[in-house]
Tab-separated table of N, CA and C in Angstrom:
chain	number	residue	atom	x	y	z
X	246	MET	N	101.894	86.481	76.374
X	246	MET	CA	102.850	86.549	77.477
X	246	MET	C	102.707	87.842	78.271
X	247	ILE	N	102.280	88.909	77.611
X	247	ILE	CA	102.191	90.194	78.299
X	247	ILE	C	101.219	90.119	79.469
X	248	ILE	N	100.136	89.365	79.326
X	248	ILE	CA	99.167	89.222	80.417
X	248	ILE	C	99.803	88.458	81.574
X	249	ARG	N	100.523	87.422	81.264
X	249	ARG	CA	101.194	86.675	82.331
X	249	ARG	C	102.222	87.552	83.042
X	250	TYR	N	102.988	88.307	82.273
X	250	TYR	CA	103.971	89.202	82.896
X	250	TYR	C	103.286	90.242	83.764
X	251	SER	N	102.160	90.761	83.312
X	251	SER	CA	101.464	91.776	84.117
X	251	SER	C	100.978	91.180	85.438
X	252	LYS	N	100.522	89.947	85.423
X	252	LYS	CA	100.072	89.288	86.651
X	252	LYS	C	101.244	89.078	87.608
X	253	ILE	N	102.379	88.710	87.076
X	253	ILE	CA	103.581	88.534	87.898
X	253	ILE	C	103.993	89.869	88.509
X	254	ILE	N	104.006	90.912	87.694
X	254	ILE	CA	104.430	92.234	88.167
X	254	ILE	C	103.482	92.759	89.245
X	255	MET	N	102.199	92.560	89.058
X	255	MET	CA	101.246	93.036	90.064
X	255	MET	C	101.444	92.326	91.400
X	256	CYS	N	101.697	91.036	91.364
X	256	CYS	CA	101.967	90.303	92.607
X	256	CYS	C	103.272	90.778	93.236
X	257	LEU	N	104.266	91.000	92.413
X	257	LEU	CA	105.540	91.514	92.905
X	257	LEU	C	105.347	92.884	93.560
X	258	CYS	N	104.578	93.748	92.935
X	258	CYS	CA	104.313	95.078	93.499
X	258	CYS	C	103.607	94.985	94.849
X	259	LEU	N	102.645	94.085	94.979
X	259	LEU	CA	101.965	93.918	96.261
X	259	LEU	C	102.915	93.367	97.317
X	260	GLY	N	103.837	92.493	96.911
X	260	GLY	CA	104.841	91.999	97.843
X	260	GLY	C	105.758	93.106	98.325
X	261	VAL	N	106.177	93.965	97.405
X	261	VAL	CA	107.032	95.097	97.775
X	261	VAL	C	106.265	96.056	98.683
X	262	PHE	N	105.011	96.303	98.354
X	262	PHE	CA	104.188	97.164	99.205
X	262	PHE	C	104.116	96.610	100.626
X	263	ALA	N	103.783	95.339	100.758
X	263	ALA	CA	103.667	94.733	102.083
X	263	ALA	C	105.012	94.753	102.809
X	264	PHE	N	106.113	94.601	102.058
X	264	PHE	CA	107.436	94.700	102.668
X	264	PHE	C	107.656	96.098	103.236
X	265	LEU	N	107.334	97.124	102.449
X	265	LEU	CA	107.557	98.494	102.899
X	265	LEU	C	106.696	98.845	104.112
X	266	VAL	N	105.474	98.350	104.140
X	266	VAL	CA	104.612	98.573	105.303
X	266	VAL	C	105.209	97.892	106.529
X	267	THR	N	105.627	96.638	106.371
X	267	THR	CA	106.236	95.901	107.473
X	267	THR	C	107.504	96.595	107.945
X	268	PHE	N	108.356	96.956	107.013
X	268	PHE	CA	109.618	97.629	107.325
X	268	PHE	C	109.365	98.954	108.042
X	269	GLY	N	108.392	99.713	107.560
X	269	GLY	CA	108.054	100.979	108.195
X	269	GLY	C	107.539	100.800	109.612
X	270	ASN	N	106.740	99.778	109.827
X	270	ASN	CA	106.215	99.536	111.171
X	270	ASN	C	107.300	99.108	112.147
X	271	ILE	N	108.325	98.468	111.636
X	271	ILE	CA	109.433	98.063	112.509
X	271	ILE	C	110.394	99.226	112.743
X	272	THR	N	110.753	99.935	111.677
X	272	THR	CA	111.759	100.993	111.806
X	272	THR	C	111.190	102.285	112.392
X	273	ASP	N	109.873	102.496	112.297
X	273	ASP	CA	109.237	103.644	112.941
X	273	ASP	C	108.258	103.102	113.972
X	274	TYR	N	108.763	102.226	114.804
X	274	TYR	CA	107.931	101.480	115.740
X	274	TYR	C	107.077	102.395	116.617
X	275	GLY	N	107.687	103.453	117.153
X	275	GLY	CA	106.983	104.318	118.096
X	275	GLY	C	105.768	105.007	117.507
X	276	SER	N	105.917	105.562	116.313
X	276	SER	CA	104.791	106.274	115.694
X	276	SER	C	103.629	105.335	115.426
X	277	ASN	N	103.950	104.186	114.873
X	277	ASN	CA	102.901	103.235	114.524
X	277	ASN	C	102.352	102.513	115.751
X	278	PHE	N	103.192	102.342	116.774
X	278	PHE	CA	102.711	101.782	118.037
X	278	PHE	C	101.679	102.720	118.659
X	279	ALA	N	101.918	104.025	118.548
X	279	ALA	CA	100.965	105.005	119.083
X	279	ALA	C	99.595	104.840	118.428
X	280	PHE	N	99.583	104.538	117.134
X	280	PHE	CA	98.329	104.305	116.431
X	280	PHE	C	97.567	103.151	117.087
X	281	VAL	N	98.253	102.038	117.286
X	281	VAL	CA	97.616	100.865	117.901
X	281	VAL	C	97.161	101.195	119.321
X	282	GLN	N	97.998	101.884	120.067
X	282	GLN	CA	97.665	102.265	121.442
X	282	GLN	C	96.367	103.078	121.492
X	283	HIS	N	96.260	104.080	120.649
X	283	HIS	CA	95.066	104.937	120.670
X	283	HIS	C	93.817	104.201	120.183
X	284	VAL	N	93.978	103.363	119.163
X	284	VAL	CA	92.814	102.614	118.674
X	284	VAL	C	92.321	101.643	119.741
X	285	LEU	N	93.242	100.870	120.327
X	285	LEU	CA	92.824	99.870	121.311
X	285	LEU	C	92.320	100.498	122.607
X	286	SER	N	92.906	101.618	123.012
X	286	SER	CA	92.446	102.264	124.247
X	286	SER	C	91.183	103.094	124.011
X	287	MET	N	90.852	103.329	122.747
X	287	MET	CA	89.634	104.054	122.372
X	287	MET	C	89.574	105.448	122.996
X	288	ASP	N	90.742	106.060	123.183
X	288	ASP	CA	90.794	107.344	123.878
X	288	ASP	C	90.453	108.545	122.998
X	289	THR	N	90.260	108.309	121.699
X	289	THR	CA	89.857	109.421	120.826
X	289	THR	C	88.511	109.149	120.149
X	290	THR	N	87.751	108.214	120.717
X	290	THR	CA	86.402	107.967	120.213
X	290	THR	C	85.449	108.997	120.832
X	291	PHE	N	84.200	108.954	120.423
X	291	PHE	CA	83.225	109.914	120.935
X	291	PHE	C	83.171	109.847	122.466
X	292	PRO	N	83.180	110.981	123.127
X	292	PRO	CA	83.117	110.995	124.592
X	292	PRO	C	81.842	110.319	125.099
X	293	GLY	N	82.017	109.479	126.105
X	293	GLY	CA	80.884	108.824	126.739
X	293	GLY	C	80.203	107.751	125.918
X	294	ASN	N	80.871	107.255	124.847
X	294	ASN	CA	80.199	106.224	124.041
X	294	ASN	C	80.047	104.935	124.845
X	295	ALA	N	79.018	104.193	124.531
X	295	ALA	CA	78.673	102.992	125.291
X	295	ALA	C	79.570	101.797	124.981
X	296	LEU	N	80.523	101.965	124.056
X	296	LEU	CA	81.386	100.851	123.672
X	296	LEU	C	82.711	100.829	124.427
X	297	MET	N	82.907	101.740	125.347
X	297	MET	CA	84.197	101.861	126.031
X	297	MET	C	84.581	100.617	126.831
X	298	TYR	N	83.626	99.757	127.137
X	298	TYR	CA	83.958	98.518	127.846
X	298	TYR	C	84.892	97.637	127.015
X	299	ARG	N	84.973	97.899	125.719
X	299	ARG	CA	85.832	97.114	124.828
X	299	ARG	C	87.290	97.583	124.854
X	300	SER	N	87.543	98.740	125.397
X	300	SER	CA	88.883	99.324	125.321
X	300	SER	C	89.914	98.463	126.049
X	301	ILE	N	91.127	98.505	125.532
X	301	ILE	CA	92.263	97.797	126.122
X	301	ILE	C	93.290	98.850	126.516
X	302	THR	N	93.651	98.863	127.791
X	302	THR	CA	94.594	99.870	128.271
X	302	THR	C	95.895	99.265	128.782
X	303	ASN	N	96.108	98.011	128.487
X	303	ASN	CA	97.317	97.310	128.926
X	303	ASN	C	98.396	97.426	127.847
X	304	PRO	N	99.518	98.077	128.151
X	304	PRO	CA	100.582	98.245	127.154
X	304	PRO	C	101.118	96.927	126.576
X	305	ALA	N	101.120	95.866	127.365
X	305	ALA	CA	101.580	94.573	126.847
X	305	ALA	C	100.635	94.059	125.769
X	306	LEU	N	99.355	94.289	125.942
X	306	LEU	CA	98.383	93.861	124.924
X	306	LEU	C	98.455	94.754	123.693
X	307	TRP	N	98.769	96.047	123.880
X	307	TRP	CA	98.987	96.922	122.717
X	307	TRP	C	100.151	96.394	121.889
X	308	ALA	N	101.241	96.049	122.581
X	308	ALA	CA	102.428	95.545	121.884
X	308	ALA	C	102.122	94.222	121.185
X	309	ALA	N	101.395	93.341	121.857
X	309	ALA	CA	101.036	92.054	121.250
X	309	ALA	C	100.177	92.275	120.007
X	310	GLY	N	99.228	93.170	120.089
X	310	GLY	CA	98.385	93.476	118.941
X	310	GLY	C	99.188	94.056	117.790
X	311	TYR	N	100.113	94.941	118.131
X	311	TYR	CA	100.947	95.567	117.105
X	311	TYR	C	101.842	94.542	116.426
X	312	TRP	N	102.454	93.654	117.209
X	312	TRP	CA	103.311	92.623	116.614
X	312	TRP	C	102.500	91.629	115.784
X	313	LEU	N	101.263	91.401	116.157
X	313	LEU	CA	100.390	90.546	115.339
X	313	LEU	C	100.127	91.200	113.978
X	314	ILE	N	99.919	92.509	113.984
X	314	ILE	CA	99.737	93.237	112.721
X	314	ILE	C	101.005	93.143	111.874
X	315	ILE	N	102.146	93.410	112.492
X	315	ILE	CA	103.419	93.355	111.770
X	315	ILE	C	103.661	91.955	111.208
X	316	PHE	N	103.367	90.939	111.999
X	316	PHE	CA	103.528	89.560	111.539
X	316	PHE	C	102.637	89.293	110.317
X	317	GLY	N	101.384	89.739	110.381
X	317	GLY	CA	100.463	89.545	109.260
X	317	GLY	C	100.924	90.269	108.009
X	318	GLU	N	101.426	91.486	108.175
X	318	GLU	CA	101.932	92.243	107.033
X	318	GLU	C	103.169	91.565	106.441
X	319	GLY	N	104.059	91.090	107.315
X	319	GLY	CA	105.262	90.399	106.850
X	319	GLY	C	104.928	89.108	106.129
X	320	LEU	N	103.962	88.373	106.655
X	320	LEU	CA	103.535	87.134	106.008
X	320	LEU	C	102.882	87.435	104.647
X	321	THR	N	102.138	88.517	104.582
X	321	THR	CA	101.553	88.939	103.306
X	321	THR	C	102.656	89.221	102.291
X	322	CYS	N	103.697	89.913	102.727
X	322	CYS	CA	104.846	90.201	101.864
X	322	CYS	C	105.466	88.911	101.341
X	323	ILE	N	105.792	88.019	102.245
X	323	ILE	CA	106.449	86.758	101.858
X	323	ILE	C	105.574	85.973	100.884
X	324	MET	N	104.283	85.921	101.157
X	324	MET	CA	103.389	85.134	100.304
X	324	MET	C	103.233	85.762	98.919
X	325	PHE	N	103.158	87.101	98.834
X	325	PHE	CA	103.066	87.726	97.510
X	325	PHE	C	104.367	87.565	96.732
X	326	LEU	N	105.494	87.639	97.418
X	326	LEU	CA	106.764	87.417	96.726
X	326	LEU	C	106.866	85.963	96.255
X	327	ALA	N	106.432	85.033	97.087
X	327	ALA	CA	106.409	83.617	96.685
X	327	ALA	C	105.450	83.415	95.514
X	328	ALA	N	104.306	84.099	95.554
X	328	ALA	CA	103.333	83.992	94.457
X	328	ALA	C	103.939	84.499	93.157
X	329	ALA	N	104.614	85.649	93.218
X	329	ALA	CA	105.258	86.195	92.016
X	329	ALA	C	106.308	85.219	91.493
X	330	TRP	N	107.067	84.628	92.393
X	330	TRP	CA	108.104	83.670	91.990
X	330	TRP	C	107.487	82.438	91.331
X	331	LYS	N	106.430	81.902	91.933
X	331	LYS	CA	105.771	80.710	91.368
X	331	LYS	C	105.178	81.014	89.992
X	332	LEU	N	104.593	82.193	89.840
X	332	LEU	CA	104.067	82.577	88.526
X	332	LEU	C	105.204	82.751	87.525
X	333	TRP	N	106.305	83.320	87.979
X	333	TRP	CA	107.474	83.489	87.103
X	333	TRP	C	107.983	82.126	86.628
X	334	GLU	N	108.072	81.183	87.559
X	334	GLU	CA	108.535	79.842	87.198
X	334	GLU	C	107.600	79.179	86.189
X	335	ALA	N	106.317	79.474	86.266
X	335	ALA	CA	105.320	78.828	85.401
X	335	ALA	C	104.994	79.645	84.155
X	336	ARG	N	105.659	80.759	83.945
X	336	ARG	CA	105.279	81.689	82.869
X	336	ARG	C	105.298	81.063	81.480
X	337	ASN	N	106.165	80.097	81.227
X	337	ASN	CA	106.269	79.478	79.905
X	337	ASN	C	105.564	78.127	79.813
X	338	LEU	N	104.915	77.735	80.891
X	338	LEU	CA	104.238	76.439	80.934
X	338	LEU	C	102.838	76.541	80.325
X	339	PRO	N	102.214	75.405	80.064
X	339	PRO	CA	100.836	75.423	79.564
X	339	PRO	C	99.901	76.157	80.531
X	340	GLY	N	98.783	76.616	79.998
X	340	GLY	CA	97.833	77.383	80.788
X	340	GLY	C	97.404	76.702	82.072
X	341	ALA	N	97.169	75.401	82.017
X	341	ALA	CA	96.732	74.670	83.212
X	341	ALA	C	97.774	74.761	84.324
X	342	ASP	N	99.043	74.677	83.959
X	342	ASP	CA	100.110	74.764	84.959
X	342	ASP	C	100.243	76.185	85.512
X	343	PHE	N	100.130	77.174	84.623
X	343	PHE	CA	100.185	78.563	85.083
X	343	PHE	C	99.007	78.853	86.015
X	344	ASN	N	97.838	78.360	85.651
X	344	ASN	CA	96.660	78.559	86.498
X	344	ASN	C	96.843	77.892	87.855
X	345	GLN	N	97.483	76.737	87.875
X	345	GLN	CA	97.728	76.033	89.138
X	345	GLN	C	98.686	76.819	90.032
X	346	ALA	N	99.635	77.524	89.439
X	346	ALA	CA	100.600	78.315	90.214
X	346	ALA	C	99.934	79.495	90.918
X	347	LYS	N	98.749	79.830	90.521
X	347	LYS	CA	98.042	80.968	91.106
X	347	LYS	C	97.572	80.719	92.532
X	348	ARG	N	97.641	79.511	93.009
X	348	ARG	CA	97.171	79.217	94.371
X	348	ARG	C	97.930	80.039	95.407
X	349	PHE	N	99.187	80.381	95.117
X	349	PHE	CA	99.964	81.199	96.041
X	349	PHE	C	99.437	82.631	96.090
X	350	VAL	N	98.892	83.099	94.993
X	350	VAL	CA	98.278	84.428	94.967
X	350	VAL	C	97.042	84.432	95.860
X	351	VAL	N	96.289	83.364	95.812
X	351	VAL	CA	95.094	83.253	96.647
X	351	VAL	C	95.486	83.282	98.125
X	352	ILE	N	96.528	82.563	98.482
X	352	ILE	CA	96.997	82.539	99.868
X	352	ILE	C	97.466	83.933	100.289
X	353	ALA	N	98.252	84.578	99.443
X	353	ALA	CA	98.777	85.909	99.758
X	353	ALA	C	97.647	86.922	99.902
X	354	ALA	N	96.708	86.903	98.978
X	354	ALA	CA	95.594	87.849	99.030
X	354	ALA	C	94.724	87.611	100.259
X	355	THR	N	94.542	86.370	100.615
X	355	THR	CA	93.770	86.054	101.813
X	355	THR	C	94.463	86.614	103.048
X	356	MET	N	95.770	86.476	103.119
X	356	MET	CA	96.521	87.014	104.250
X	356	MET	C	96.386	88.531	104.305
X	357	GLY	N	96.572	89.194	103.170
X	357	GLY	CA	96.425	90.645	103.130
X	357	GLY	C	95.018	91.093	103.500
X	358	PHE	N	94.026	90.349	103.042
X	358	PHE	CA	92.637	90.658	103.373
X	358	PHE	C	92.395	90.527	104.871
X	359	LEU	N	92.991	89.495	105.467
X	359	LEU	CA	92.867	89.327	106.912
X	359	LEU	C	93.464	90.511	107.662
X	360	VAL	N	94.612	90.992	107.224
X	360	VAL	CA	95.255	92.124	107.899
X	360	VAL	C	94.423	93.386	107.739
X	361	TRP	N	94.177	93.790	106.482
X	361	TRP	CA	93.618	95.118	106.253
X	361	TRP	C	92.106	95.175	106.308
X	362	TYR	N	91.415	94.090	106.009
X	362	TYR	CA	89.963	94.123	106.160
X	362	TYR	C	89.574	93.674	107.564
X	363	PHE	N	89.937	92.442	107.907
X	363	PHE	CA	89.529	91.934	109.218
X	363	PHE	C	90.190	92.727	110.343
X	364	GLY	N	91.505	92.946	110.228
X	364	GLY	CA	92.219	93.641	111.299
X	364	GLY	C	91.822	95.099	111.461
X	365	PHE	N	91.824	95.831	110.347
X	365	PHE	CA	91.584	97.266	110.439
X	365	PHE	C	90.115	97.654	110.341
X	366	MET	N	89.351	96.979	109.511
X	366	MET	CA	87.945	97.356	109.346
X	366	MET	C	87.047	96.693	110.406
X	367	VAL	N	87.226	95.389	110.588
X	367	VAL	CA	86.355	94.672	111.518
X	367	VAL	C	86.789	94.916	112.962
X	368	VAL	N	88.024	94.549	113.279
X	368	VAL	CA	88.482	94.666	114.666
X	368	VAL	C	88.689	96.128	115.055
X	369	GLY	N	89.571	96.822	114.317
X	369	GLY	CA	89.847	98.217	114.661
X	369	GLY	C	88.656	99.131	114.431
X	370	GLY	N	88.079	99.036	113.245
X	370	GLY	CA	87.016	99.958	112.864
X	370	GLY	C	85.726	99.759	113.620
X	371	GLU	N	85.295	98.532	113.749
X	371	GLU	CA	84.003	98.277	114.386
X	371	GLU	C	84.118	97.909	115.865
X	372	TRP	N	84.956	96.946	116.197
X	372	TRP	CA	85.030	96.542	117.600
X	372	TRP	C	85.587	97.666	118.476
X	373	PHE	N	86.668	98.301	118.023
X	373	PHE	CA	87.271	99.381	118.812
X	373	PHE	C	86.814	100.773	118.350
X	374	ALA	N	85.791	100.825	117.520
X	374	ALA	CA	85.153	102.081	117.093
X	374	ALA	C	86.147	103.095	116.538
X	375	MET	N	87.132	102.600	115.792
X	375	MET	CA	88.125	103.488	115.186
X	375	MET	C	87.446	104.526	114.290
X	376	TRP	N	86.314	104.195	113.724
X	376	TRP	CA	85.588	105.113	112.845
X	376	TRP	C	85.196	106.395	113.571
X	377	GLN	N	85.126	106.368	114.900
X	377	GLN	CA	84.750	107.544	115.661
X	377	GLN	C	85.906	108.531	115.849
X	378	SER	N	87.115	108.101	115.594
X	378	SER	CA	88.288	108.938	115.853
X	378	SER	C	88.618	109.827	114.653
X	379	GLN	N	88.791	111.105	114.920
X	379	GLN	CA	89.216	112.034	113.879
X	379	GLN	C	90.715	111.916	113.623
X	380	THR	N	91.471	111.451	114.615
X	380	THR	CA	92.931	111.416	114.531
X	380	THR	C	93.482	110.045	114.183
X	381	TRP	N	92.971	109.001	114.800
X	381	TRP	CA	93.537	107.654	114.676
X	381	TRP	C	92.576	106.732	113.958
X	382	ASN	N	92.276	107.071	112.714
X	382	ASN	CA	91.344	106.273	111.919
X	382	ASN	C	92.066	105.810	110.652
X	383	GLY	N	92.377	104.536	110.586
X	383	GLY	CA	93.089	103.989	109.437
X	383	GLY	C	92.197	103.282	108.441
X	384	GLN	N	90.897	103.485	108.529
X	384	GLN	CA	89.983	102.752	107.664
X	384	GLN	C	90.117	103.127	106.193
X	385	ASP	N	90.298	104.394	105.885
X	385	ASP	CA	90.425	104.790	104.472
X	385	ASP	C	91.649	104.153	103.829
X	386	ALA	N	92.776	104.192	104.532
X	386	ALA	CA	93.991	103.574	103.994
X	386	ALA	C	93.810	102.068	103.856
X	387	ALA	N	93.253	101.432	104.883
X	387	ALA	CA	93.041	99.985	104.832
X	387	ALA	C	92.132	99.612	103.666
X	388	PHE	N	91.096	100.406	103.436
X	388	PHE	CA	90.179	100.153	102.319
X	388	PHE	C	90.934	100.146	100.996
X	389	LYS	N	91.794	101.131	100.785
X	389	LYS	CA	92.587	101.199	99.556
X	389	LYS	C	93.461	99.963	99.401
X	390	PHE	N	94.021	99.491	100.505
X	390	PHE	CA	94.920	98.337	100.453
X	390	PHE	C	94.160	97.064	100.090
X	391	TYR	N	93.082	96.768	100.821
X	391	TYR	CA	92.420	95.487	100.544
X	391	TYR	C	91.639	95.497	99.244
X	392	ILE	N	91.168	96.649	98.801
X	392	ILE	CA	90.499	96.699	97.494
X	392	ILE	C	91.516	96.465	96.378
X	393	THR	N	92.706	97.030	96.517
X	393	THR	CA	93.765	96.787	95.528
X	393	THR	C	94.124	95.308	95.500
X	394	ILE	N	94.264	94.712	96.661
X	394	ILE	CA	94.575	93.286	96.746
X	394	ILE	C	93.477	92.458	96.074
X	395	LEU	N	92.228	92.780	96.362
X	395	LEU	CA	91.120	92.031	95.759
X	395	LEU	C	91.071	92.218	94.249
X	396	ALA	N	91.347	93.434	93.776
X	396	ALA	CA	91.347	93.679	92.330
X	396	ALA	C	92.434	92.857	91.642
X	397	VAL	N	93.612	92.811	92.238
X	397	VAL	CA	94.699	91.999	91.661
X	397	VAL	C	94.325	90.523	91.710
X	398	LEU	N	93.745	90.086	92.810
X	398	LEU	CA	93.331	88.682	92.917
X	398	LEU	C	92.334	88.323	91.820
X	399	ILE	N	91.353	89.166	91.584
X	399	ILE	CA	90.357	88.908	90.533
X	399	ILE	C	91.033	88.850	89.162
X	400	TYR	N	91.907	89.809	88.901
X	400	TYR	CA	92.601	89.849	87.611
X	400	TYR	C	93.492	88.621	87.422
X	401	VAL	N	94.290	88.321	88.421
X	401	VAL	CA	95.218	87.192	88.300
X	401	VAL	C	94.459	85.886	88.109
X	402	ASN	N	93.306	85.758	88.730
X	402	ASN	CA	92.566	84.501	88.655
X	402	ASN	C	91.721	84.353	87.394
X	403	GLN	N	91.798	85.299	86.489
X	403	GLN	CA	91.177	85.090	85.185
X	403	GLN	C	91.963	83.976	84.506
X	404	PRO	N	91.281	82.997	83.925
X	404	PRO	CA	91.981	81.845	83.365
X	404	PRO	C	92.976	82.232	82.257
X	405	ASP	N	94.095	81.588	82.300
X	405	ASP	CA	95.109	81.754	81.255
X	405	ASP	C	95.140	80.490	80.409
X	406	GLY	N	95.131	80.683	79.110
X	406	GLY	CA	95.222	79.556	78.190
X	406	GLY	C	96.673	79.257	77.866
X	407	ASP	N	96.851	78.349	76.946
X	407	ASP	CA	98.209	78.010	76.505
X	407	ASP	C	98.782	79.179	75.702
X	408	ILE	N	100.099	79.274	75.755
X	408	ILE	CA	100.800	80.319	75.002
X	408	ILE	C	100.831	79.897	73.541
X	409	ALA	N	100.495	80.831	72.671
X	409	ALA	CA	100.462	80.519	71.241
X	409	ALA	C	101.867	80.354	70.689
């Protein structure tokens, strides 16, 4: 049972993490909006770089991009909390049923991966050259987030047998 409880707790922790990130982005909207603004406008990338044609300088598009991030983080939170709940409900069931309940973890991890890998590494990091910015570079933090999510996903998806 301890392994099952640990899997539930890890999913719960990721749900709480995603909640706090979402909550922080909403309650400290201005600070985090500035991050999106600078990344999308590419105003702190290397001077004269040839990728500046990709920059977005429309405040409405900055806001839309920021709300898309917040939505993805919030959905990640909801899905990890749902995953923890489904695992909790199945904790005393046979291994096959507990393993089946893990599908919500897969959905939650996929959502988190989309936010922090695709959103921050692919779109922000590569398309908008966030890696060039000394000030507005969220790649290190994003890496920590999606690697943690992937590690939990791998651990949770190890097959569980019947409870002795």
